[in-house]
Amino acid sequence: MLLFLTTLQGKSQRIGIVLSGGGASGLSHIGVLKALEENKVPIDYICGTSFGGLIAGYYAAGFTPDEIRTMILHPDFLLITRGELPLRNKFNFWKRSDDASWFTLKYNFSNNYLQNIPTNVINSTSIDYLLMEDFSGVCNKMKNNFDSLMVPFRCLASDIQNKQTIVFKNGDLASAIRAGMSYPFYLRPLTIDGKLLFDGGLYNNFPSDVLLKDFNPDYIIGSNVAEKNPPPDDDNIYLQLRNLLMSTTNFQPVCDNGVIIEPWNEMGTFNFELAERLIDSGYAATIRRMPEILKSVSRRADSSSLSRKRKQFAGYRNPELILFKDVEVRGFNAKQTEYIQKSIVFKNEAFTMKQLRKRYFRISSNDKIKNLYPLAKADSSGNYTLHLDGKKEKPFYIDIGAIISNRPISEGFLSLQYNYLGRIGLSAYINGYIGKLYSGSYSRLRFDFPGKVPYYIEPSFTWSRWDYFNSSVLFYDLKTPPYLIQEDRFGELKAGIPLGNITEANIAGGFTEWKNEYYENDQFTKADTADITYFDYWYLQGNYRLNSLNRKMYPTEGSLINFRARYLQGRESYYPGNTSLDTVSFTNLNRNPWFQLKLTVDNYIKTVKQLKFGLFGEAVYSTQGFFSNYQSTILSAPAFNPTPESQTFFMDRYRAHNYLAAGFKIITTPLKSLDFRLEAYIFQPIRSIVKTAEGKAVYSEPFFYRYFSGLAALVYNSAIGPISMSVNYYEQPENPFSFFFHIGYIIFNRKSID
């Protein structure tokens, strides 16, 4: 009789799992679930909050612990947790041009200053899409009922207006999980049924009471990785906010039978670097408690039945089976809605979830759109409608930056951009640099047109002034540096299209006035007048660019390929100074046009975590001829400036009409954000430009000269940009070595001749 009752009890015994919040430490829950499955402990119900809700949701939807582990350990996951886009989801077409800015303020002058403060640290675009892609098929197949999932499921979010916990039993599964992990100031909150919802762990970080109330299991297994709130500190705003926002939670099973597993969790809330260790800690902690669990849980899971159910649910997740027939956009006016729809729906044709991925990340990357939250809803016939809830970005961008250096090249940077979104997109941009080496301004209008192949039209104007004389004086120089002042004014009209996620092709044409003031030798005084050469020309060019580099300066990952073909024609005007060998001014109205090809490749290779190699190559072919004298010829010749400091010098040796160049880089990262770089380059002119006794330009014998350069640099990649100390080498007879320190980006507006 006793045996019969025990058997009956074992068959009817129901087991519930509770997974706490805890940020990155919640990865331990994966190991807990794996250990339970391997020991055939049945899981009849599952409930989680915050990151525990995410893991519980994946398990409830039919993912195995190993599948969840594989997803978490994928390199893309770490990027997503930082708010960065994996390479396959990047879309550079609307990426803003690189400049010297340290940070960007997004502003709406009709709001007060508090409304312009950012409310979240990371971009949720990748998270939002991933959850929709993984859960929409299962959720809609189960009629949005969480009790019908492979394992009945509950997750929590926090309604901060009414100071209460929201328990999700039905609805959109992806949205419920996403709302429940919206940690304040880290991840953007979601609005569901008119309520702004945040992280479920704020008011209930261990929802065993919810599990007991909704499912009434006989035995509860809890996995607790929640960090206890330490006492607030008057110097620690994070601890103050944490104690202010989070309620005290009861970390007990709240039923007569249960066990609490507490894996190692000494990690920061947002530190996902040690994912594998956290998962393993959950597994080990569960195995240690397994004898106790198996003693209390007499029933065993049927592995074959579980496998069949999983296979069935896996079929619901096939993105090819989700066919969108319509798109509904909310949060935008009629013209903005039309722009978004034209970017996603082409010729009113239906599209699959797989096809949506590229289109969604493309429109989400638009700098005029703040956010777009995707939701897939199926009707009774199984056709899906894509709902996009979003918000337009603030209309003004203000960029502030500077270059601070041990050399007299320091300068300030400021830019302003206005964005408009209607049936087309418009951005108006202007920047300004002011410094001893470089002062200049760049302005443009960009018109963006949506469609299957979006394109832009961009007129622009650039004015630049380069003073290599005053910015080259170093404390150890014993001689007067070469005198050179350049002024560059050019207008350009450009049109471009994307060829892929990270590639763009564009064509452009423009007109330039290029002025150079110089002496043909170093023997001059303040009373002397400089030679002046004007080169007024027009040009047409085509450009192909692929860019997946991880930083705009001192990159360590990714690739850059840039290929340009240019045709130009113009006239040279020469006005000699009082030290010139020439005494007659002239204007060459029929200067021969020339054609130029330029290819630049910069590629980084991962080896081990703390060591990377970089390969650099550049080649230039040009039919350019000589100008009136050597100095004006070398001024207009293409330059090889592969390192930051080399961009601030004018060096004759590293200029040629036709050349090949190569470089090799070794990069180590001993500490996070700190890189040590060794770079070596060789510059091989096909024919060097040399100076005759009469001051004219002629070619050397082929491959007669070659020059080396390089650097050893320590770079700290701070929030505002690089902080670098380097020793640089240039192959020249005087001062071949230099010490260069700078804070900020050594990036200037483009020269027309480059």
JSON list of C-alpha atoms in Angstrom, two decimals, residues 401-402 660 675:
[
{"chain": "A", "resi": 401, "resn": "GLY", "atom": "CA", "xyz": [35.80, 67.67, -29.93]},
{"chain": "A", "resi": 402, "resn": "ALA", "atom": "CA", "xyz": [39.41, 68.74, -29.82]},
{"chain": "A", "resi": 660, "resn": "LEU", "atom": "CA", "xyz": [53.32, 51.12, -53.97]},
{"chain": "A", "resi": 675, "resn": "ASP", "atom": "CA", "xyz": [46.58, 48.76, -26.83]}
]
